[in-house]
Amino acid sequence: MKLMTKSPLQIARASYQPKLPVALKSNVVLKEGSATESVADHAEIKNLFPNTYGMPLITIEPGDAKKNPIMAVGVILSGGQAPGGHNVICGLYDGLKSLNPSNKLYGFLGGPIGLVDHEYIELTKEIVDEYRNTGGFDIIGSGRTKLEEEWQYVKGAEICKKLGINAIVIIGGDDSNTNACVLAEYYSEKKTGIQVIGCPKTIDGDLKNEMIETSFGFDTACKVYSELIGNIQRDANSAKKYWHFIRLMGRSASHITLECALQSQPNICIISEEVEAKNMTLNDVVDKIVAVIVHRAKHGLNFGTLLIPEGLIEFIPAMKTLIAELNELLAENEDFIALNSDEEKREYVKSMLTPESTLVYRSLPKGIARQLTLDRDPHGNVQVSLIETEKLLIEMVAKRLVQLKAEGKYKGKFSAINHFFGYEGRCAIPSNFDADYTYSLGYTASVLISEGKTGYMASIRNLTAPAAEWIAGGVPITMMMNMERRHGKMKPVIQKALVQLDGAPFRYFESVREDWAGEKMTYIYPGPIQYYGPTEVCDQPTRTLQLEQGKNIY
Ligand code: FBP
């Protein structure tokens, strides 16, 4: 029997032609703005990046035809998967071929390590065509290896020289684009002739600033999670017997949780940045949740939905201090690594922490405390996706409700189900928005390369307008940098964009959340991503982006 290899949707999507901004559809010219500065720590960043600091912003505009020399480019997918990664590569490929049909594109395999280990493939038309408008990063794979040592840069330059590669495109989040910037600076300083261009990727939505309106993947991932949340809400409202505690990915910032809340209107939504700003303890968070549960129970509603951001634990001030201490304590700590049992590790940690943090550490369920001491990722981050905050909250809320019941203050029933949505959305088939946005980013990268630029991130702006009106260009990566403590040392890094409590998306949420928490039915059921149909159904950017750009969402 013939084996089926593709779904009907995959086959249909293969022929979708992503939309491009008008300026990228013809010959182009670059318009340069004035010199830029880093977001903070000007002197330190300038000193660390003497060759790539201060470059101007770039806008791509229609221009005259010119002869483009032959180029070879290497591309790397870095970090966690995000829908649209394949389309960045497709846009890059098509852009390079339109500049000169003899141009070549190589893909380094398994993330940045492919550059160092010289693992690559040439991306031919046959390969690229197989991946158009698909989710995932499997065309060349991804990884989290950090490029930070000179020998790695030298190995990278070696393979570029061998293959005649004159530019590398790194598709990644804040950490990976920081790597791209360091690499660009090194290759400039050594006059290798290798350019480096970054592309803003991450479902977390925290790689954004004045010039980068959103990272790709955020749109699709939020739409997938919102569909699932909507489905759960229908179930909750039908069965009327469960509280659903739903943790959502987003390693640090709560953008995903906020966007999903705006799309689905759950009863409760915790935003980590607010918890931190209000200096809340874990018990305060529990109290907030319990108050809503008790209120709804009074109206006979013993069910509901609660959204929790994955990064919550790191934003509770006392937990943040504990995690910072653990990060310093466990960084390359041979003594800790040598310990065998969980109990020995627990005792060791307790003996080394400050008294305040020891108290917090001891107050946590053992499982959660252990999760906090697990391996960091290569960038020194706690792997929050492994910490089951939703279970911790269920446990604490249940205990509190038992107390309230004993005191006669609560008469409801509490039965909770936990969920974690993360990996379900990271490789989804990209929405039209992400398919168009990523293709445009890749195309833009090809233009920046052909114009000899390095140390830039491809940028597409004006994203709430139709794609034809999008503005393509480049932003110097040094412009986004500041100094932060990592692995116990001060390092130049791209500043992460957290949820702004005075920003329009949060302010809107704040104005309606009481209604969502009450006895009225306010759930919204967003349904699946639509690829075909009226534009107001298929081409809507996120609520976050619309609110940030002053658009009315309802
Ligand atoms: P990036 O920042 O690399 O895009 O990854 C984001 C993310 O999906 C987070 O939301 C999550 O905490 C983390 O990756 C999970 O990492 P891993 O893929 O290593 O399990």
Coordinates of C-alpha atoms and ligand atoms in Angstrom, one line a residue:
M1 CA 0.0 0.0 0.0
K2 CA 1.2 3.5 -0.8
L3 CA 2.4 5.3 2.4
M4 CA 0.9 8.7 3.0
T5 CA 3.7 11.3 3.7
K6 CA 1.8 14.6 3.9
S7 CA -1.6 15.8 5.2
P8 CA -4.0 17.5 2.8
L9 CA -3.3 20.8 4.6
Q10 CA 0.5 20.4 4.1
I11 CA 0.0 19.8 0.4
A12 CA -2.3 22.8 0.1
R13 CA 0.0 25.1 2.1
A14 CA 3.1 24.1 0.0
S15 CA 1.8 26.3 -2.8
Y16 CA 1.0 29.4 -0.6
Q17 CA 3.0 32.3 -1.8
P18 CA 4.0 34.4 1.2
K19 CA 3.2 38.1 0.9
L20 CA 6.2 40.5 0.7
P21 CA 6.5 44.3 1.4
V22 CA 6.4 46.2 -1.9
A23 CA 10.0 47.4 -1.5
L24 CA 11.3 43.9 -1.6
K25 CA 9.5 43.0 -4.8
S26 CA 11.8 45.1 -7.0
N27 CA 15.4 46.3 -7.2
V28 CA 16.3 48.0 -3.9
V29 CA 18.3 50.8 -2.4
L30 CA 19.3 51.2 1.2
K31 CA 18.4 54.4 3.1
E32 CA 20.6 55.0 6.1
G33 CA 19.4 56.9 9.2
S34 CA 21.6 58.5 11.8
A35 CA 24.1 56.8 14.1
T36 CA 22.6 54.6 16.9
E37 CA 23.5 53.9 20.6
S38 CA 23.0 50.9 22.8
V39 CA 19.9 50.9 25.0
A40 CA 22.2 51.2 28.1
D41 CA 25.8 51.0 29.2
H42 CA 27.0 52.9 26.1
A43 CA 30.7 53.1 27.1
E44 CA 31.1 49.4 27.9
I45 CA 29.2 48.2 24.8
K46 CA 31.1 50.6 22.5
N47 CA 34.3 49.4 24.0
L48 CA 33.4 45.7 23.5
F49 CA 32.1 46.3 19.9
P50 CA 34.4 49.0 18.4
N51 CA 33.7 47.8 14.8
T52 CA 30.0 47.3 14.9
Y53 CA 28.8 49.9 17.4
G54 CA 26.9 53.0 16.4
M55 CA 26.0 51.9 12.9
P56 CA 22.8 53.6 11.4
L57 CA 19.3 52.2 11.1
I58 CA 18.6 51.0 7.5
T59 CA 15.4 51.1 5.5
I60 CA 15.0 49.2 2.2
E61 CA 13.3 51.1 -0.6
P62 CA 12.7 50.5 -4.3
G63 CA 15.8 51.3 -6.3
D64 CA 17.5 50.8 -9.7
A65 CA 18.7 47.5 -11.2
K66 CA 22.3 46.7 -10.6
K67 CA 24.7 43.8 -11.2
N68 CA 25.1 41.6 -8.1
P69 CA 28.3 39.6 -7.6
I70 CA 27.9 35.9 -6.7
M71 CA 27.6 35.1 -3.0
A72 CA 27.5 32.1 -0.8
V73 CA 25.6 32.3 2.6
G74 CA 25.4 29.9 5.6
V75 CA 22.3 29.8 7.7
I76 CA 21.9 28.6 11.3
L77 CA 18.7 27.9 13.3
S78 CA 19.4 28.5 16.9
G79 CA 17.5 27.8 20.2
G80 CA 13.9 26.7 20.6
Q81 CA 11.8 26.0 17.6
A82 CA 9.3 28.8 16.4
P83 CA 6.8 28.5 13.6
G84 CA 8.1 30.2 10.5
G85 CA 11.8 29.2 10.8
H86 CA 11.6 27.3 7.5
N87 CA 10.1 30.3 5.7
V88 CA 13.0 32.5 6.8
I89 CA 15.2 30.1 5.0
C90 CA 12.9 30.0 2.0
G91 CA 12.8 33.8 1.9
L92 CA 16.6 33.9 2.2
Y93 CA 17.0 31.4 -0.6
D94 CA 14.6 33.1 -2.9
G95 CA 16.1 36.5 -2.1
L96 CA 19.6 35.2 -2.9
K97 CA 18.5 33.6 -6.1
S98 CA 16.7 36.7 -7.3
L99 CA 19.9 38.7 -6.7
N100 CA 22.0 36.3 -8.7
P101 CA 20.9 32.8 -9.7
S102 CA 24.4 31.5 -9.1
N103 CA 24.2 32.4 -5.4
K104 CA 24.4 29.4 -3.0
L105 CA 22.9 28.8 0.4
Y106 CA 24.4 26.3 3.0
G107 CA 22.6 25.2 6.1
F108 CA 24.7 24.4 9.2
L109 CA 23.3 21.4 11.0
G110 CA 22.0 21.2 14.6
G111 CA 22.4 24.9 15.5
P112 CA 25.6 26.9 16.0
I113 CA 27.5 23.7 16.7
G114 CA 27.2 22.9 12.9
L115 CA 29.4 25.9 12.1
V116 CA 32.0 24.9 14.6
D117 CA 32.0 21.2 13.7
H118 CA 31.7 21.8 10.0
E119 CA 28.5 19.9 9.6
Y120 CA 26.4 21.4 6.8
I121 CA 24.4 20.7 3.7
E122 CA 23.8 22.8 0.6
L123 CA 20.2 23.9 0.5
T124 CA 19.0 23.2 -3.0
K125 CA 15.7 24.1 -4.6
E126 CA 14.5 20.6 -4.1
I127 CA 15.2 20.7 -0.4
V128 CA 13.9 24.2 0.2
D129 CA 10.6 23.5 -1.8
E130 CA 9.8 20.6 0.6
Y131 CA 9.7 23.0 3.6
R132 CA 7.8 26.0 2.3
N133 CA 5.2 27.2 4.8
T134 CA 5.8 24.3 7.2
G135 CA 6.4 24.5 10.9
G136 CA 9.5 23.1 12.7
F137 CA 13.2 23.5 12.3
D138 CA 13.9 20.1 10.9
I139 CA 15.2 21.3 7.6
I140 CA 18.7 21.7 9.2
G141 CA 17.9 21.2 13.0
S142 CA 18.6 23.6 15.8
G143 CA 20.6 23.7 19.0
R144 CA 21.6 25.9 21.9
T145 CA 25.4 25.9 21.7
K146 CA 26.7 29.3 22.7
L147 CA 29.3 30.8 20.4
E148 CA 31.5 32.5 22.9
E149 CA 35.1 31.3 22.5
E150 CA 37.6 32.4 20.0
W151 CA 38.4 28.9 18.9
Q152 CA 34.8 28.5 17.8
Y153 CA 34.9 31.7 15.7
V154 CA 38.1 30.5 14.1
K155 CA 36.6 27.1 13.3
G156 CA 33.6 28.9 11.8
A157 CA 35.8 31.1 9.6
E158 CA 37.7 28.0 8.4
I159 CA 34.6 26.4 7.0
C160 CA 33.3 29.7 5.5
K161 CA 36.7 30.1 3.7
K162 CA 36.5 26.5 2.5
L163 CA 32.9 26.9 1.1
G164 CA 33.4 30.5 -0.1
I165 CA 30.8 31.7 2.4
N166 CA 30.7 35.5 2.7
A167 CA 27.9 35.8 5.2
I168 CA 26.2 33.8 8.0
V169 CA 22.5 34.3 9.0
I170 CA 21.7 33.4 12.6
I171 CA 18.0 32.9 13.2
G172 CA 17.5 33.0 17.0
G173 CA 16.3 34.7 20.1
D174 CA 18.0 37.3 22.3
D175 CA 20.9 35.1 23.4
S176 CA 21.5 33.8 19.8
N177 CA 21.4 37.3 18.3
T178 CA 23.9 38.3 21.1
N179 CA 26.1 35.5 19.7
A180 CA 25.5 36.9 16.2
C181 CA 26.7 40.3 17.3
V182 CA 29.8 39.0 19.0
L183 CA 30.6 36.9 15.9
A184 CA 30.1 39.9 13.6
E185 CA 32.4 42.0 15.7
Y186 CA 35.1 39.3 15.7
Y187 CA 34.9 38.7 12.0
S188 CA 35.1 42.5 11.3
E189 CA 38.0 42.9 13.6
K190 CA 39.9 40.1 12.0
K191 CA 39.0 41.4 8.5
T192 CA 37.7 37.9 7.5
G193 CA 35.2 39.4 5.1
I194 CA 32.5 37.3 6.7
Q195 CA 29.3 39.2 7.4
V196 CA 26.8 38.1 10.1
I197 CA 23.1 39.0 10.1
G198 CA 20.5 38.0 12.7
C199 CA 16.8 37.3 12.5
P200 CA 14.4 37.8 15.5
K201 CA 12.9 34.4 16.5
T202 CA 11.2 33.2 19.6
I203 CA 7.7 32.2 20.5
D204 CA 8.3 34.0 23.8
G205 CA 7.8 37.4 22.1
D206 CA 10.5 38.9 24.3
L207 CA 12.9 39.9 21.5
K208 CA 11.2 43.2 20.6
N209 CA 11.9 46.8 20.9
E210 CA 11.2 50.1 19.2
M211 CA 12.5 48.8 15.9
I212 CA 11.7 45.0 16.2
E213 CA 7.9 45.0 16.6
T214 CA 7.7 41.3 17.4
S215 CA 9.7 38.1 17.1
F216 CA 8.4 35.5 14.7
G217 CA 6.6 32.4 16.0
F218 CA 4.8 34.3 18.8
D219 CA 1.7 34.8 16.6
T220 CA 1.3 31.2 15.6
A221 CA 2.2 29.7 19.0
C222 CA -0.3 32.0 20.8
K223 CA -3.0 31.1 18.3
V224 CA -2.4 27.4 18.9
Y225 CA -2.5 27.8 22.7
S226 CA -5.5 30.1 22.6
E227 CA -7.4 27.5 20.5
L228 CA -6.6 24.8 23.2
I229 CA -7.6 27.2 26.0
G230 CA -10.8 28.0 24.3
N231 CA -11.6 24.3 23.9
I232 CA -10.9 23.7 27.5
Q233 CA -13.1 26.6 28.4
R234 CA -16.0 25.1 26.4
D235 CA -15.4 21.8 28.3
A236 CA -15.2 23.6 31.6
N237 CA -18.4 25.5 30.9
S238 CA -20.1 22.2 29.8
A239 CA -19.1 19.9 32.6
K240 CA -19.0 22.7 35.3
K241 CA -16.8 20.7 37.6
Y242 CA -13.1 21.4 37.1
W243 CA -10.8 24.3 37.6
H244 CA -8.1 24.1 34.8
F245 CA -4.7 25.4 35.8
I246 CA -2.9 26.1 32.5
R247 CA 0.8 26.9 32.4
L248 CA 2.1 28.5 29.2
M249 CA 5.5 28.6 27.8
G250 CA 7.6 31.8 27.8
R251 CA 10.9 31.3 29.7
S252 CA 10.9 34.7 31.2
A253 CA 8.4 37.3 30.0
S254 CA 4.6 36.7 30.2
H255 CA 3.8 37.9 26.7
I256 CA 2.4 34.5 25.6
T257 CA 0.2 34.3 28.7
L258 CA -1.1 37.8 28.3
E259 CA -1.8 37.4 24.5
C260 CA -3.6 34.1 25.2
A261 CA -5.7 35.8 27.9
L262 CA -6.6 38.6 25.5
Q263 CA -7.7 36.0 22.9
S264 CA -9.6 33.6 25.3
Q265 CA -10.7 35.6 28.4
P266 CA -10.0 33.1 31.1
N267 CA -11.2 33.7 34.7
I268 CA -7.7 34.3 36.1
C269 CA -4.5 35.2 34.4
I270 CA -1.2 35.8 36.4
I271 CA 1.3 38.1 34.9
S272 CA 4.8 37.6 36.3
E273 CA 5.9 41.2 35.7
E274 CA 3.0 42.4 37.9
V275 CA 3.8 39.9 40.6
E276 CA 7.3 41.2 40.7
A277 CA 6.3 44.9 40.6
K278 CA 3.9 44.4 43.5
N279 CA 6.5 42.5 45.4
M280 CA 4.1 39.6 45.8
T281 CA 5.0 36.4 47.6
L282 CA 3.8 32.9 46.5
N283 CA 1.2 33.1 49.2
D284 CA -0.1 36.4 47.8
V285 CA -0.5 34.8 44.4
V286 CA -2.4 31.9 46.0
D287 CA -4.6 34.4 47.9
K288 CA -5.5 36.1 44.6
I289 CA -6.5 32.8 43.0
V290 CA -8.4 31.6 46.0
A291 CA -10.5 34.8 46.2
V292 CA -11.8 34.2 42.6
I293 CA -12.5 30.6 43.3
V294 CA -14.4 31.4 46.4
H295 CA -16.4 34.2 44.7
R296 CA -17.4 31.9 41.8
A297 CA -18.3 29.1 44.2
K298 CA -20.7 31.5 45.9
H299 CA -22.6 31.7 42.6
G300 CA -22.5 27.9 42.2
L301 CA -19.7 28.0 39.7
N302 CA -17.1 25.4 40.8
F303 CA -15.1 25.6 37.7
G304 CA -12.9 28.0 35.8
T305 CA -9.7 28.6 33.9
L306 CA -6.4 30.1 35.1
L307 CA -3.4 31.0 33.0
I308 CA 0.1 30.9 34.6
P309 CA 3.2 32.0 32.8
E310 CA 6.1 29.5 32.7
G311 CA 8.5 32.1 34.1
L312 CA 6.4 33.0 37.2
I313 CA 8.6 31.4 39.7
E314 CA 11.6 33.6 38.7
F315 CA 9.6 36.8 39.2
I316 CA 8.5 36.2 42.8
P317 CA 11.1 38.4 44.5
A318 CA 12.1 35.9 47.2
M319 CA 12.3 33.1 44.6
K320 CA 14.3 35.3 42.3
T321 CA 16.9 35.9 45.0
L322 CA 17.0 32.2 45.7
I323 CA 17.4 31.3 42.0
A324 CA 20.1 34.0 41.6
E325 CA 22.0 32.5 44.5
L326 CA 21.6 29.0 43.1
N327 CA 22.9 30.2 39.7
E328 CA 26.0 31.5 41.3
L329 CA 26.4 28.6 43.5
L330 CA 25.9 25.9 40.9
A331 CA 27.9 27.5 38.0
E332 CA 30.6 25.0 37.3
N333 CA 30.5 23.7 40.9
E334 CA 32.4 20.4 40.9
D335 CA 31.5 19.6 44.5
F336 CA 27.8 19.7 43.8
I337 CA 28.2 17.7 40.6
A338 CA 30.1 15.0 42.5
L339 CA 27.2 14.4 44.9
N340 CA 25.1 11.4 44.1
S341 CA 21.8 11.5 45.8
D342 CA 19.0 14.1 45.7
E343 CA 19.1 14.3 49.5
E344 CA 22.9 15.0 49.6
K345 CA 22.4 17.7 47.0
R346 CA 19.5 19.2 49.0
E347 CA 21.6 19.3 52.2
Y348 CA 24.6 20.8 50.3
V349 CA 22.5 23.6 48.8
K350 CA 20.8 24.4 52.2
S351 CA 24.3 24.7 53.8
M352 CA 25.5 27.2 51.2
L353 CA 22.5 29.5 50.8
T354 CA 21.9 32.7 52.8
P355 CA 19.5 32.2 55.7
E356 CA 16.6 34.0 53.9
S357 CA 17.0 31.8 50.8
T358 CA 17.4 28.7 52.8
L359 CA 14.0 29.4 54.4
V360 CA 12.4 29.9 50.9
Y361 CA 14.1 26.7 49.6
R362 CA 12.9 24.7 52.5
S363 CA 9.4 26.0 52.2
L364 CA 9.1 24.5 48.7
P365 CA 7.8 21.0 47.9
K366 CA 10.9 18.9 47.5
G367 CA 10.2 18.2 43.9
I368 CA 10.1 21.9 43.0
A369 CA 13.2 22.6 45.0
R370 CA 15.0 19.8 43.2
Q371 CA 13.8 21.2 39.8
L372 CA 15.5 24.5 40.7
T373 CA 18.9 22.8 41.0
L374 CA 18.7 20.9 37.7
D375 CA 21.2 21.7 34.9
R376 CA 21.0 25.2 33.5
D377 CA 20.8 25.7 29.7
P378 CA 24.0 26.7 27.9
H379 CA 23.2 30.4 28.5
G380 CA 23.0 29.8 32.3
N381 CA 19.1 30.0 32.5
V382 CA 17.0 27.8 34.8
Q383 CA 15.0 25.4 32.6
V384 CA 11.7 26.8 33.7
S385 CA 9.8 24.5 31.3
L386 CA 10.7 21.7 33.7
I387 CA 9.3 23.4 36.8
E388 CA 5.7 22.4 37.3
T389 CA 4.4 25.7 38.8
E390 CA 0.8 24.8 38.0
K391 CA 1.0 21.7 40.2
L392 CA 2.6 23.8 43.0
L393 CA -0.3 26.3 42.8
I394 CA -3.0 23.6 42.7
E395 CA -1.5 22.1 45.9
M396 CA -1.3 25.4 47.7
V397 CA -4.7 26.6 46.6
A398 CA -6.3 23.2 47.7
K399 CA -4.7 23.5 51.1
R400 CA -6.0 27.1 51.6
L401 CA -9.5 26.1 50.5
V402 CA -9.6 23.3 53.0
Q403 CA -8.7 25.9 55.7
L404 CA -11.4 28.2 54.5
K405 CA -13.9 25.4 54.5
A406 CA -13.1 24.5 58.1
E407 CA -13.6 28.2 59.0
G408 CA -17.0 28.1 57.2
K409 CA -15.9 30.7 54.6
Y410 CA -16.0 28.4 51.6
K411 CA -18.7 25.9 50.7
G412 CA -17.7 25.0 47.1
K413 CA -16.0 21.9 45.6
F414 CA -12.5 22.2 44.2
S415 CA -11.3 19.7 41.7
A416 CA -8.4 20.9 39.5
I417 CA -6.7 19.7 36.3
N418 CA -3.3 20.8 35.3
H419 CA -2.0 21.5 31.8
F420 CA 1.2 22.7 30.3
F421 CA 1.2 24.1 26.7
G422 CA 4.5 24.7 25.2
Y423 CA 5.8 22.2 22.8
E424 CA 2.3 21.9 21.2
G425 CA 2.7 25.3 19.6
R426 CA 6.4 25.7 18.8
C427 CA 6.3 23.7 15.5
A428 CA 2.8 24.4 14.3
I429 CA 2.2 25.2 10.7
P430 CA 2.9 29.0 10.6
S431 CA -0.1 31.3 10.5
N432 CA -0.4 33.6 7.4
F433 CA 1.1 36.3 9.5
D434 CA 4.2 34.3 10.5
A435 CA 4.5 32.7 7.0
D436 CA 4.6 36.2 5.5
Y437 CA 6.7 37.8 8.2
T438 CA 9.4 35.2 8.2
Y439 CA 9.6 35.0 4.5
S440 CA 10.0 38.8 4.4
L441 CA 12.7 38.6 7.2
G442 CA 14.7 36.0 5.2
Y443 CA 14.4 38.1 2.0
T444 CA 15.5 41.2 3.9
A445 CA 18.5 39.3 5.2
S446 CA 19.6 38.5 1.6
V447 CA 19.4 42.2 0.7
L448 CA 21.4 43.3 3.8
I449 CA 24.1 40.7 2.9
S450 CA 24.3 41.8 -0.8
E451 CA 24.7 45.4 0.4
G452 CA 27.7 44.3 2.5
K453 CA 26.1 44.8 6.0
T454 CA 27.2 43.0 9.1
G455 CA 26.1 43.1 12.8
Y456 CA 22.5 43.9 11.7
M457 CA 19.2 42.2 12.6
A458 CA 16.8 42.0 9.7
S459 CA 13.7 44.0 10.6
I460 CA 10.1 44.3 9.2
R461 CA 8.0 47.1 10.7
N462 CA 4.4 48.4 10.4
L463 CA 3.2 44.9 11.0
T464 CA -0.5 45.7 11.7
A465 CA -0.8 47.1 8.2
P466 CA -1.3 44.8 5.1
A467 CA 2.0 43.0 4.2
A468 CA 2.5 45.2 1.1
E469 CA 2.9 48.2 3.4
W470 CA 5.4 46.6 5.7
I471 CA 8.7 48.4 6.0
A472 CA 11.9 46.2 5.6
G473 CA 15.3 47.2 6.9
G474 CA 18.1 46.5 9.3
V475 CA 18.8 47.4 13.0
P476 CA 22.3 47.3 14.4
I477 CA 22.3 44.6 17.0
T478 CA 24.5 46.6 19.3
M479 CA 21.6 49.1 19.6
M480 CA 19.6 46.5 21.5
M481 CA 22.4 45.6 24.0
N482 CA 23.2 46.3 27.7
M483 CA 25.4 44.6 30.3
E484 CA 23.9 41.9 32.5
R485 CA 25.1 39.4 35.0
R486 CA 25.3 35.8 33.5
H487 CA 27.1 32.8 34.9
G488 CA 28.4 35.0 37.6
K489 CA 30.0 37.5 35.2
M490 CA 28.9 40.8 33.5
K491 CA 28.2 40.1 29.8
P492 CA 26.9 42.2 26.9
V493 CA 23.5 40.9 26.0
I494 CA 20.4 42.0 24.1
Q495 CA 17.9 43.4 26.5
K496 CA 14.9 41.2 27.0
A497 CA 11.5 42.9 26.5
L498 CA 9.2 42.0 29.4
V499 CA 5.5 42.9 29.7
Q500 CA 5.2 46.6 30.3
L501 CA 2.7 47.3 33.0
D502 CA 2.0 50.7 31.5
G503 CA 1.8 49.3 28.0
A504 CA -1.5 49.0 26.2
P505 CA -1.9 45.2 26.2
F506 CA -1.5 45.0 30.0
R507 CA -3.6 48.1 30.6
Y508 CA -6.5 46.6 28.5
F509 CA -6.2 43.3 30.4
E510 CA -6.3 45.2 33.7
S511 CA -9.4 47.0 32.7
V512 CA -11.4 43.8 32.0
R513 CA -10.0 41.1 34.3
E514 CA -12.5 41.7 37.0
D515 CA -15.3 40.9 34.6
W516 CA -13.6 37.7 33.6
A517 CA -13.2 36.7 37.2
G518 CA -16.8 37.2 38.1
E519 CA -20.0 35.1 37.6
K520 CA -20.8 36.3 34.1
M521 CA -19.8 34.0 31.2
T522 CA -17.0 35.8 29.3
Y523 CA -15.0 33.0 27.7
I524 CA -14.0 33.4 24.1
Y525 CA -13.4 30.4 21.9
P526 CA -10.9 31.4 19.3
G527 CA -10.9 28.1 17.3
P528 CA -8.0 27.0 15.1
I529 CA -5.7 29.1 12.9
Q530 CA -7.5 29.7 9.6
Y531 CA -5.3 29.7 6.5
Y532 CA -8.0 30.3 3.9
G533 CA -11.0 32.6 4.2
P534 CA -11.8 36.3 4.8
T535 CA -8.8 38.4 5.7
E536 CA -10.2 39.5 9.1
V537 CA -10.2 35.8 10.1
C538 CA -6.9 34.7 8.4
D539 CA -4.5 37.7 8.6
Q540 CA -5.1 39.1 12.1
P541 CA -1.9 40.0 13.9
T542 CA -1.8 39.3 17.7
R543 CA -3.9 41.4 20.0
T544 CA -0.7 42.4 21.7
L545 CA 0.7 44.0 18.5
Q546 CA -2.7 45.6 17.7
L547 CA -3.0 47.2 21.1
E548 CA 0.7 48.3 21.1
Q549 CA 0.1 50.0 17.8
G550 CA -3.0 51.8 19.0
K551 CA -5.6 49.6 17.2
N552 CA -9.0 48.8 18.7
I553 CA -9.3 45.1 19.3
Y554 CA -13.0 44.6 19.9
Ligands
FBP1 P1 14.0 30.4 22.6 O1 14.1 31.6 23.5 O2 15.3 29.8 22.2 O3 13.2 30.8 21.4 O4 13.1 29.3 23.3 C1 12.0 29.5 23.9 C2 11.4 28.4 24.7 O5 10.4 27.7 23.9 C3 10.8 28.8 26.0 O6 9.5 29.2 25.9 C4 11.0 27.5 26.8 O7 11.2 27.8 28.2 C5 12.3 27.0 26.3 O8 12.4 27.4 25.0 C6 12.3 25.5 26.4 O9 13.6 25.0 26.0 P2 13.9 23.6 25.4 O10 13.5 23.7 23.9 O11 15.4 23.5 25.5 O12 13.1 22.6 26.1

